[in-house]
Coordinates of C-alpha atoms and ligand atoms in Angstrom, one line a residue:
M1 CA -0.1 -0.5 0.0
E2 CA 1.5 3.7 -1.0
Y3 CA 0.2 6.4 1.5
F4 CA -0.2 10.4 0.8
S5 CA -1.4 13.4 2.1
T6 CA -3.2 16.4 -0.1
T7 CA -4.2 19.6 0.9
T8 CA -6.3 20.1 -2.1
G9 CA -10.3 20.5 -1.6
A10 CA -12.3 17.5 -2.3
A11 CA -13.8 18.7 -5.3
R12 CA -10.9 19.3 -7.5
R13 CA -8.8 16.6 -6.6
S14 CA -9.3 13.7 -9.0
C15 CA -9.1 9.6 -7.7
G16 CA -10.8 7.0 -7.9
C17 CA -12.8 7.9 -4.4
L18 CA -13.2 10.3 -2.2
I19 CA -14.2 9.8 1.5
V20 CA -16.8 12.5 3.3
G21 CA -18.4 12.8 6.2
V22 CA -22.3 14.3 7.1
Y23 CA -23.6 14.3 10.8
M24 CA -26.9 13.2 12.0
N25 CA -29.8 16.6 11.7
G26 CA -27.6 17.1 7.6
K27 CA -24.9 19.2 9.1
L28 CA -22.2 18.6 6.5
G29 CA -18.6 17.9 7.5
I30 CA -16.0 20.0 5.9
A31 CA -15.3 18.4 2.7
A32 CA -18.8 17.4 2.3
A33 CA -19.8 20.9 2.7
D34 CA -16.9 21.5 -0.1
I35 CA -18.5 18.6 -3.0
D36 CA -21.7 20.1 -1.8
A37 CA -21.1 24.0 -3.0
A38 CA -18.9 22.2 -6.1
S39 CA -22.3 20.1 -7.2
G40 CA -24.5 23.1 -6.9
G41 CA -26.3 21.7 -3.7
L42 CA -26.8 17.9 -4.7
L43 CA -25.9 16.8 -0.8
S44 CA -28.1 19.1 0.6
K45 CA -31.0 18.2 -1.6
L46 CA -30.6 14.5 -1.1
I47 CA -30.1 14.8 2.4
K48 CA -33.6 17.1 2.2
Q49 CA -34.8 14.0 0.0
G50 CA -33.6 11.7 2.5
D51 CA -31.4 9.8 0.3
L52 CA -28.5 10.8 2.5
S53 CA -28.0 9.4 5.9
G54 CA -26.1 11.1 8.6
S55 CA -26.2 7.5 11.1
I56 CA -22.9 6.8 12.0
G57 CA -22.3 3.8 9.7
D58 CA -24.1 4.2 6.8
C59 CA -22.4 4.8 3.6
N60 CA -23.5 5.6 0.1
I61 CA -21.3 6.4 -3.1
L62 CA -21.8 8.6 -5.6
P63 CA -20.2 8.2 -9.1
D64 CA -19.4 11.2 -11.4
I65 CA -20.6 14.3 -9.1
D66 CA -21.0 17.4 -11.8
G67 CA -18.1 19.3 -10.7
V68 CA -16.4 17.3 -8.7
R69 CA -12.9 16.1 -10.3
A70 CA -13.2 12.2 -8.2
Q71 CA -14.6 9.6 -9.7
R72 CA -16.9 8.0 -7.0
V73 CA -17.6 9.9 -3.5
A74 CA -18.3 8.1 -0.7
I75 CA -20.9 10.0 1.8
V76 CA -20.3 8.2 5.5
G77 CA -22.9 9.4 8.1
L78 CA -21.2 10.7 11.2
G79 CA -23.7 10.8 14.3
A80 CA -24.4 13.2 16.0
K81 CA -21.7 16.0 15.5
A82 CA -21.4 16.2 19.3
Q83 CA -20.7 12.6 20.2
F84 CA -18.3 12.0 17.1
D85 CA -15.1 10.7 19.3
V86 CA -12.2 8.6 18.2
R87 CA -14.7 5.6 18.1
A88 CA -17.3 7.4 15.9
Y89 CA -14.8 8.0 13.8
R90 CA -13.3 4.5 13.5
R91 CA -16.6 3.0 12.5
A92 CA -17.6 5.8 9.7
I93 CA -14.2 4.5 8.0
A94 CA -14.9 1.1 8.4
A95 CA -17.9 1.7 7.1
A96 CA -17.0 3.4 4.5
T97 CA -14.0 0.9 3.4
R98 CA -16.5 -2.1 3.2
A99 CA -18.5 -0.1 1.2
I100 CA -15.4 1.1 -1.5
K101 CA -13.6 -2.3 -1.0
S102 CA -15.3 -3.9 -3.7
S103 CA -15.4 -1.0 -6.1
K104 CA -13.2 0.2 -8.4
S105 CA -11.2 2.5 -6.9
K106 CA -7.7 2.5 -7.2
D107 CA -6.6 4.8 -4.9
V108 CA -9.0 6.4 -2.0
V109 CA -8.9 10.1 -0.3
N110 CA -9.9 10.1 3.1
Y111 CA -11.3 13.6 3.8
L112 CA -12.3 12.9 7.2
S113 CA -9.0 13.3 8.9
L114 CA -9.8 17.3 8.6
E115 CA -12.8 16.9 11.2
E116 CA -12.8 17.1 14.9
A117 CA -12.9 13.8 17.0
G118 CA -12.3 13.6 20.2
D119 CA -9.2 15.0 21.0
A120 CA -7.5 13.0 18.5
S121 CA -4.4 14.6 17.0
L122 CA -4.0 14.8 13.3
Y123 CA -0.7 12.4 13.6
Y124 CA -3.4 9.6 15.2
R125 CA -6.6 10.9 13.1
V126 CA -4.2 9.1 9.9
R127 CA -2.8 6.6 12.3
Y128 CA -6.5 5.2 12.9
S129 CA -7.9 5.7 9.6
I130 CA -5.1 3.6 8.3
E131 CA -5.1 1.0 10.9
S132 CA -8.9 1.1 10.4
I133 CA -9.1 0.2 6.4
G134 CA -6.3 -1.7 6.9
N135 CA -8.2 -4.3 9.2
E136 CA -11.3 -4.3 7.3
L137 CA -9.6 -4.8 4.1
Y138 CA -7.5 -7.7 5.7
S139 CA -9.3 -11.4 4.8
F140 CA -7.8 -15.2 5.8
T141 CA -8.2 -17.3 2.7
Q142 CA -5.0 -19.5 2.8
M143 CA -7.1 -22.2 3.8
K144 CA -9.4 -22.0 1.2
S145 CA -9.0 -24.8 -1.7
A146 CA -9.8 -21.9 -4.0
R147 CA -7.2 -19.5 -2.9
K148 CA -9.3 -16.0 -3.9
K149 CA -6.4 -13.5 -3.6
A150 CA -7.7 -10.1 -1.9
H151 CA -10.5 -9.1 -3.8
T152 CA -9.5 -5.1 -3.5
S153 CA -8.3 -3.0 -6.2
I154 CA -7.1 -0.4 -3.3
R155 CA -3.4 0.7 -3.6
K156 CA -3.3 4.3 -2.4
I157 CA -4.3 5.8 0.1
G158 CA -4.7 9.5 1.0
H159 CA -5.3 12.0 3.6
A160 CA -6.6 15.5 3.6
V161 CA -4.4 17.4 5.8
A162 CA -5.4 21.4 6.5
T163 CA -1.8 22.8 5.9
R164 CA 1.2 21.7 4.3
A165 CA 3.3 22.3 7.6
Q166 CA 0.9 19.0 8.4
A167 CA 2.1 16.8 5.5
A168 CA 5.1 15.6 7.0
Q169 CA 3.0 14.4 10.4
A170 CA 0.5 12.5 7.9
A171 CA 3.7 10.6 6.6
R172 CA 5.0 9.6 9.9
A173 CA 1.5 8.7 10.7
A174 CA 1.1 6.5 7.8
E175 CA 4.8 4.8 8.5
H176 CA 3.5 3.7 12.4
A177 CA 0.1 2.5 10.7
D178 CA 1.3 0.6 7.6
A179 CA 3.8 -1.4 10.4
I180 CA 1.1 -1.8 12.9
V181 CA -1.2 -3.1 10.1
G182 CA 1.8 -5.5 9.4
G183 CA 1.9 -6.4 12.4
M184 CA -1.5 -7.3 12.8
S185 CA -1.8 -8.9 10.4
L186 CA 0.3 -11.2 11.1
C187 CA -1.0 -11.8 14.1
R188 CA -4.6 -12.8 12.9
D189 CA -2.8 -14.8 10.4
L190 CA -1.4 -17.0 12.8
G191 CA -4.2 -17.0 15.1
N192 CA -6.4 -17.8 12.4
L193 CA -4.5 -20.7 11.6
P194 CA -5.5 -24.0 12.5
G195 CA -3.5 -26.1 15.2
N196 CA -2.7 -28.9 12.8
V197 CA -0.7 -26.4 10.6
C198 CA 0.0 -23.4 13.4
T199 CA 2.2 -25.8 16.0
P200 CA 4.8 -24.8 17.7
S201 CA 7.8 -25.6 14.7
Y202 CA 5.5 -23.3 12.8
L203 CA 5.4 -20.5 15.1
A204 CA 9.3 -21.2 15.0
R205 CA 9.9 -21.6 11.5
T206 CA 7.7 -18.6 11.4
A207 CA 10.2 -16.4 13.8
Q208 CA 13.1 -17.3 12.0
Q209 CA 11.4 -16.6 8.9
M210 CA 10.8 -12.5 10.2
A211 CA 14.1 -12.6 11.0
K212 CA 15.9 -13.3 7.6
Q213 CA 13.5 -10.6 6.2
H214 CA 14.2 -7.8 8.9
K215 CA 18.0 -5.9 9.4
N216 CA 19.0 -6.6 13.3
L217 CA 17.1 -9.3 14.1
S218 CA 17.5 -12.5 15.3
A219 CA 15.6 -15.7 16.3
R220 CA 15.8 -19.0 17.7
A221 CA 14.4 -21.5 19.6
L222 CA 15.3 -23.8 22.3
N223 CA 13.8 -27.3 21.7
E224 CA 13.0 -29.9 25.0
T225 CA 16.3 -31.3 25.3
E226 CA 17.0 -27.6 25.4
M227 CA 14.8 -26.9 28.2
K228 CA 15.6 -30.1 30.2
R229 CA 19.0 -28.8 30.6
H230 CA 17.7 -25.2 32.0
K231 CA 14.8 -27.4 34.2
M232 CA 11.7 -25.8 32.8
G233 CA 10.0 -28.4 34.7
A234 CA 6.7 -26.4 34.5
L235 CA 6.9 -25.6 31.1
L236 CA 7.8 -29.8 30.1
S237 CA 4.5 -30.6 32.0
V238 CA 2.5 -29.2 29.7
T239 CA 3.8 -30.9 26.9
A240 CA 3.9 -34.1 27.9
G241 CA 0.8 -35.6 26.3
T242 CA 1.5 -34.4 22.6
R243 CA 3.7 -35.6 19.9
E244 CA 4.4 -32.2 18.8
P245 CA 8.0 -31.0 20.1
A246 CA 7.5 -27.7 22.4
K247 CA 10.0 -24.9 21.5
L248 CA 10.9 -21.7 23.6
I249 CA 11.6 -19.3 20.4
V250 CA 13.4 -16.3 21.3
M251 CA 13.7 -13.0 19.1
Q252 CA 16.1 -10.5 19.6
Y253 CA 15.7 -6.9 17.8
K254 CA 18.8 -4.5 18.5
G255 CA 18.2 -1.0 17.4
K256 CA 19.5 0.4 20.7
P257 CA 23.4 -0.4 21.4
R258 CA 23.9 -1.3 25.4
A259 CA 20.3 -0.3 26.2
K260 CA 18.2 -2.8 28.1
P261 CA 15.8 -4.5 26.2
I262 CA 11.7 -4.7 26.8
V263 CA 11.1 -8.3 26.8
L264 CA 7.4 -9.2 25.5
V265 CA 6.6 -13.1 26.9
G266 CA 3.7 -14.4 24.5
K267 CA 1.7 -17.6 25.2
G268 CA 2.1 -20.0 22.7
V269 CA -0.5 -23.1 23.2
T270 CA -1.1 -23.8 20.1
F271 CA -4.6 -26.3 20.9
D272 CA -5.4 -26.2 24.4
S273 CA -7.5 -29.2 24.7
G274 CA -7.5 -28.9 28.6
G275 CA -5.3 -32.4 28.6
I276 CA -6.4 -34.6 31.3
S277 CA -8.9 -31.7 33.2
L278 CA -10.2 -32.6 29.4
K279 CA -12.5 -29.1 28.4
P280 CA -16.1 -29.8 26.8
G281 CA -16.5 -29.9 23.6
A282 CA -18.9 -27.0 22.7
A283 CA -16.3 -24.5 21.0
M284 CA -13.5 -26.0 21.6
D285 CA -12.2 -25.5 18.4
E286 CA -11.4 -21.7 19.6
M287 CA -9.0 -23.3 22.0
K288 CA -6.5 -23.1 18.7
F289 CA -6.6 -19.1 19.2
D290 CA -4.7 -20.1 22.6
M291 CA -1.4 -19.0 20.9
C292 CA -2.6 -15.4 20.1
G293 CA -0.4 -14.1 22.7
A294 CA 2.5 -15.4 21.0
A295 CA 0.9 -14.3 17.6
S296 CA 0.5 -10.5 19.9
V297 CA 4.2 -10.4 20.4
I298 CA 5.3 -11.7 17.2
G299 CA 3.3 -9.4 15.7
A300 CA 4.8 -6.4 17.9
M301 CA 8.1 -7.6 16.2
E302 CA 7.0 -7.3 13.3
T303 CA 5.5 -3.9 13.7
V304 CA 9.2 -2.7 15.7
A305 CA 11.9 -4.4 13.4
K306 CA 9.5 -3.2 10.4
L307 CA 10.6 0.2 11.4
Q308 CA 13.4 0.3 12.7
L309 CA 12.7 1.6 15.7
P310 CA 15.7 2.7 18.4
I311 CA 15.2 0.0 20.9
N312 CA 16.3 -3.3 21.9
L313 CA 13.4 -5.8 21.9
T314 CA 13.7 -8.8 23.4
V315 CA 10.4 -11.7 22.1
L316 CA 10.0 -14.9 23.8
V317 CA 7.5 -17.6 22.8
P318 CA 7.4 -20.9 25.3
T319 CA 5.0 -22.8 22.7
V320 CA 2.9 -26.3 23.1
E321 CA 0.3 -28.4 22.5
N322 CA -1.8 -29.5 25.2
M323 CA -2.9 -32.8 25.2
P324 CA -4.3 -35.8 27.2
G325 CA -2.4 -38.9 26.4
S326 CA -0.5 -41.6 28.4
A327 CA 2.0 -39.7 29.3
A328 CA 0.2 -36.3 29.8
T329 CA 0.7 -34.5 33.8
K330 CA -2.0 -35.8 35.6
P331 CA -4.1 -34.0 38.2
G332 CA -3.0 -33.8 41.7
D333 CA 0.9 -34.4 39.7
I334 CA 3.9 -31.7 41.2
V335 CA 6.5 -30.3 38.7
T336 CA 9.5 -28.2 39.7
S337 CA 9.8 -25.0 37.4
M338 CA 12.9 -23.6 36.7
S339 CA 13.0 -20.5 39.4
G340 CA 13.3 -24.2 41.9
Q341 CA 9.6 -23.4 43.4
T342 CA 7.3 -26.7 43.2
I343 CA 4.0 -26.6 41.6
E344 CA 0.9 -28.8 42.6
V345 CA -1.1 -29.0 39.2
L346 CA -4.2 -29.6 40.6
N347 CA -6.2 -28.9 37.0
T348 CA -4.2 -29.2 33.5
D349 CA -5.9 -27.0 32.2
A350 CA -4.4 -24.1 33.8
E351 CA -1.3 -24.7 31.7
G352 CA -1.0 -21.2 30.0
R353 CA 0.9 -20.0 33.4
L354 CA 2.4 -23.6 33.9
I355 CA 4.8 -22.1 30.8
L356 CA 4.5 -18.7 31.1
C357 CA 6.4 -18.8 34.8
D358 CA 9.5 -20.7 33.4
A359 CA 9.5 -18.0 30.5
L360 CA 9.6 -15.2 33.0
T361 CA 12.4 -17.0 35.0
Y362 CA 14.5 -17.4 31.4
A363 CA 13.4 -13.5 31.3
K364 CA 15.4 -12.5 33.6
R365 CA 18.8 -13.6 31.7
F366 CA 17.8 -10.6 29.1
N367 CA 18.4 -7.9 32.0
P368 CA 14.9 -6.2 30.8
Q369 CA 14.3 -2.7 31.5
L370 CA 10.6 -3.9 31.4
V371 CA 8.7 -7.2 30.9
V372 CA 4.9 -7.6 29.6
D373 CA 3.6 -11.2 28.8
V374 CA 0.4 -11.2 26.7
A375 CA -1.6 -14.3 27.4
T376 CA -5.4 -15.3 26.6
L377 CA -5.3 -16.9 30.1
T378 CA -8.6 -17.2 31.8
G379 CA -12.2 -17.5 30.6
A380 CA -12.7 -15.9 34.2
C381 CA -11.1 -12.5 32.7
V382 CA -14.0 -12.9 29.8
I383 CA -16.3 -12.9 32.7
A384 CA -15.1 -9.9 34.1
L385 CA -14.1 -7.3 31.4
G386 CA -16.1 -8.9 28.3
H387 CA -14.4 -8.5 24.9
H388 CA -13.9 -4.9 24.7
R389 CA -10.9 -4.6 27.6
T390 CA -8.0 -6.3 27.8
A391 CA -7.0 -7.3 31.5
V392 CA -3.8 -6.0 32.6
M393 CA -2.0 -6.4 36.4
S394 CA 1.3 -5.3 38.0
Q395 CA 2.8 -5.2 41.1
S396 CA 4.0 -1.8 39.6
D397 CA 1.2 0.7 39.2
T398 CA 3.9 2.9 37.8
L399 CA 3.8 0.2 34.8
A400 CA 0.5 -0.8 34.7
R401 CA -0.3 3.1 33.9
E402 CA 2.0 3.3 31.4
V403 CA 0.2 -0.2 29.7
L404 CA -3.2 1.8 30.3
D405 CA -1.8 5.1 28.8
A406 CA -0.3 3.5 25.6
G407 CA -3.6 1.6 25.1
I408 CA -5.7 4.4 25.1
S409 CA -3.2 6.3 22.7
A410 CA -2.9 3.2 20.3
D411 CA -7.1 2.9 20.8
D412 CA -6.7 -0.8 22.2
R413 CA -7.6 -0.5 25.5
A414 CA -6.7 -2.1 28.8
W415 CA -8.2 -2.1 32.1
Q416 CA -6.4 -2.7 35.5
L417 CA -7.5 -5.6 38.0
P418 CA -5.5 -5.7 41.5
I419 CA -2.5 -8.3 42.5
A420 CA -2.6 -8.8 46.1
E421 CA -1.3 -10.9 48.8
E422 CA -5.4 -11.7 49.8
Y423 CA -5.4 -13.5 46.5
S424 CA -2.4 -14.8 46.2
K425 CA -3.4 -17.4 49.1
Q426 CA -6.0 -19.0 47.3
L427 CA -3.1 -20.9 45.9
Q428 CA -1.6 -22.7 48.5
S429 CA -1.2 -26.1 48.4
N430 CA -1.2 -29.0 51.1
F431 CA 1.8 -30.6 49.2
A432 CA 3.9 -28.5 47.0
D433 CA 4.9 -24.6 47.0
F434 CA 1.7 -23.8 45.6
A435 CA -1.3 -24.8 43.4
N436 CA -1.7 -23.9 39.8
I437 CA -5.2 -22.8 40.2
G438 CA -7.0 -20.7 42.8
G439 CA -10.4 -21.8 42.7
R440 CA -13.3 -20.1 40.7
D441 CA -13.2 -16.7 42.4
A442 CA -11.7 -13.9 40.9
G443 CA -9.8 -16.5 38.1
A444 CA -8.1 -13.8 36.4
I445 CA -6.7 -12.1 39.2
T446 CA -5.1 -15.8 40.7
A447 CA -3.6 -16.7 37.8
A448 CA -1.7 -13.3 37.8
C449 CA -0.9 -13.6 41.5
F450 CA 0.6 -17.2 40.2
L451 CA 2.8 -15.3 37.7
A452 CA 3.9 -12.8 40.2
K453 CA 5.4 -15.3 42.2
F454 CA 8.3 -15.7 39.1
A455 CA 8.3 -12.0 38.7
D456 CA 9.6 -10.8 41.6
G457 CA 12.8 -8.1 40.8
I458 CA 11.9 -7.6 37.7
N459 CA 9.6 -4.8 36.6
W460 CA 6.7 -6.9 35.1
A461 CA 3.1 -6.3 33.8
H462 CA 0.9 -9.6 32.7
L463 CA -2.1 -9.0 30.0
D464 CA -5.0 -11.0 29.7
I465 CA -6.6 -11.1 26.6
A466 CA -9.2 -13.7 26.6
G467 CA -11.9 -11.6 25.9
T468 CA -9.9 -9.5 23.2
A469 CA -8.1 -11.6 20.9
W470 CA -10.5 -13.1 19.0
L471 CA -14.3 -12.7 18.0
S472 CA -16.5 -15.7 17.9
G473 CA -20.1 -16.1 16.0
A474 CA -20.1 -15.2 12.5
K475 CA -17.4 -12.9 12.6
K476 CA -14.8 -15.8 14.0
G477 CA -11.6 -14.8 13.9
A478 CA -8.4 -13.4 15.6
S479 CA -8.5 -10.0 16.2
G480 CA -5.1 -8.8 16.0
R481 CA -5.1 -7.0 19.9
P482 CA -3.0 -6.7 21.6
V483 CA -0.7 -5.6 18.6
P484 CA -1.6 -1.6 19.0
L485 CA -0.9 -1.3 22.5
L486 CA 2.0 -3.1 22.3
S487 CA 3.5 -1.2 19.1
E488 CA 2.6 2.0 20.9
L489 CA 4.6 1.0 24.0
C490 CA 7.3 0.3 21.2
L491 CA 6.9 3.7 20.0
I492 CA 6.9 5.3 23.0
H493 CA 9.8 3.9 24.4
A494 CA 12.3 4.7 20.7
G495 CA 10.6 8.5 21.4
A496 CA 8.7 7.7 17.6
I497 CA 5.7 9.9 18.8
K498 CA 6.0 13.5 19.3
Ligands
LIG1 N1 -6.8 -20.9 27.7 C1 -7.6 -21.0 29.0 C2 -8.6 -19.8 29.0 C3 -9.2 -19.2 28.3 C4 -11.1 -20.1 28.3 C5 -9.6 -18.2 26.9 C6 -11.9 -19.8 27.4 C7 -10.8 -17.8 26.7 C8 -11.4 -18.4 26.6 C9 -6.7 -21.6 29.6 O1 -5.7 -22.4 29.8 C10 -7.8 -21.8 30.6 O2 -8.1 -23.3 30.5 N2 -7.7 -21.5 31.8 C11 -9.1 -21.8 32.6 C12 -8.4 -21.9 34.1 C13 -8.9 -22.9 35.2 C14 -8.8 -24.2 35.0 C15 -8.7 -22.4 36.6 C16 -10.2 -21.4 32.7 O3 -10.0 -20.2 32.8 O4 -11.2 -21.7 32.7
LIG2 MN1 -6.3 -24.2 29.6
LIG3 ZN1 -4.9 -22.1 27.2

């Protein structure tokens, strides 16, 4: 995709399709007013007739308007002007993209970037626009026999800016957004691939191929023999029931000499059957998404490496398949983690924390400035926050705040839940140092408390993305979240957002 910005008024801009907006009650957006004037009041007339709607999400495409150079104009409803915030802005652009993508337009110029949207700066308006368009154009067809290629003719996306001085900001936003869309698309592809294709070995190969494509990026994967040597007994206990070899993927991007790295750890359970504590059959297929934490940190790495940001970033992916079998770990088994702490496995379906805890211990050797783990860790998180907010938990309120703020500015929001001793007590075990489950109450929090036992001495936060990583129902598929949040964190650390 190519990007550009323009200061030319909407009516005089030649291109395949323009995007302009009308608010509820017939109020025209800035570019719509320009089109209206140039066409002798066409839009006003259509609104009066009831043929153009200002309802958010509605979109009409008008071709060949007299007095307008563009071949088509997509007129999208923006809702009430007083309520026009970032969410409305993105919904309008997504609706316009859905309407335009099957038209023959090769280049599209979005004039909604001229509108005020909440308190988003021009940089963020352009970024959100490209991210929304990119996510709407995404399609996953690689497992269809027809191998249909994505059916859009859009090759260039432009944004209207008010002054020439804003062109540089728009260009920077486009560069960042394009890299974020790339990271999200990779994340979604990995998430959408089935468990029989996207195995731990597949993820490891993906990481190694990425390292060949980017400067300053290396990738390797520890095998089970090496894990045994590191005494990663918790991680290894999860892979005991499967024939798929487990991997611990290590990706290192070096963009700043001698700086402490940011370390991102992603849960990579390529299929979670529950193990001996087998899950019920309903919607069990969705447990192929149990590697979306891994996919999101690999996606964030793709964004950072593409942008060649001046930071150091390490991505760790413990990846396994969780299956029952005669060699599988059983409820009541006690395993010794790399940290030396012993764990009573009361439920083999609480496997994410078992692979993450050894990865967190391993993370310490990179002398990180901060560690964020990302995991589809608990069904309880979905009960607590639903599908709209990622849960963030940290013993450092400063780091939690940093993550929350990155989520707000990236428009990929999180919400903090506590970590505290009272909850930690629920993990007590009669036989080992502690158990891997803490009962039904506050399940997302006790999972974080478990991880906290392996994170002492590090600046660490945990993201539970069980509710946000994928959509169910008719729109079933990976969402690409929280790649925007993680990328934002890296962009901020790189000083790339001014
Ligand atoms: N991968 C699941 C969590 C999950 C469940 C994510 C449903 C999204 C939707 C995780 O490994 C798991 O099974 N967690 C258990 C923990 C319990 C046994 C303490 C859960 O949440 O039920
Ligand atoms: Mn599980
Ligand atoms: Zn799981």
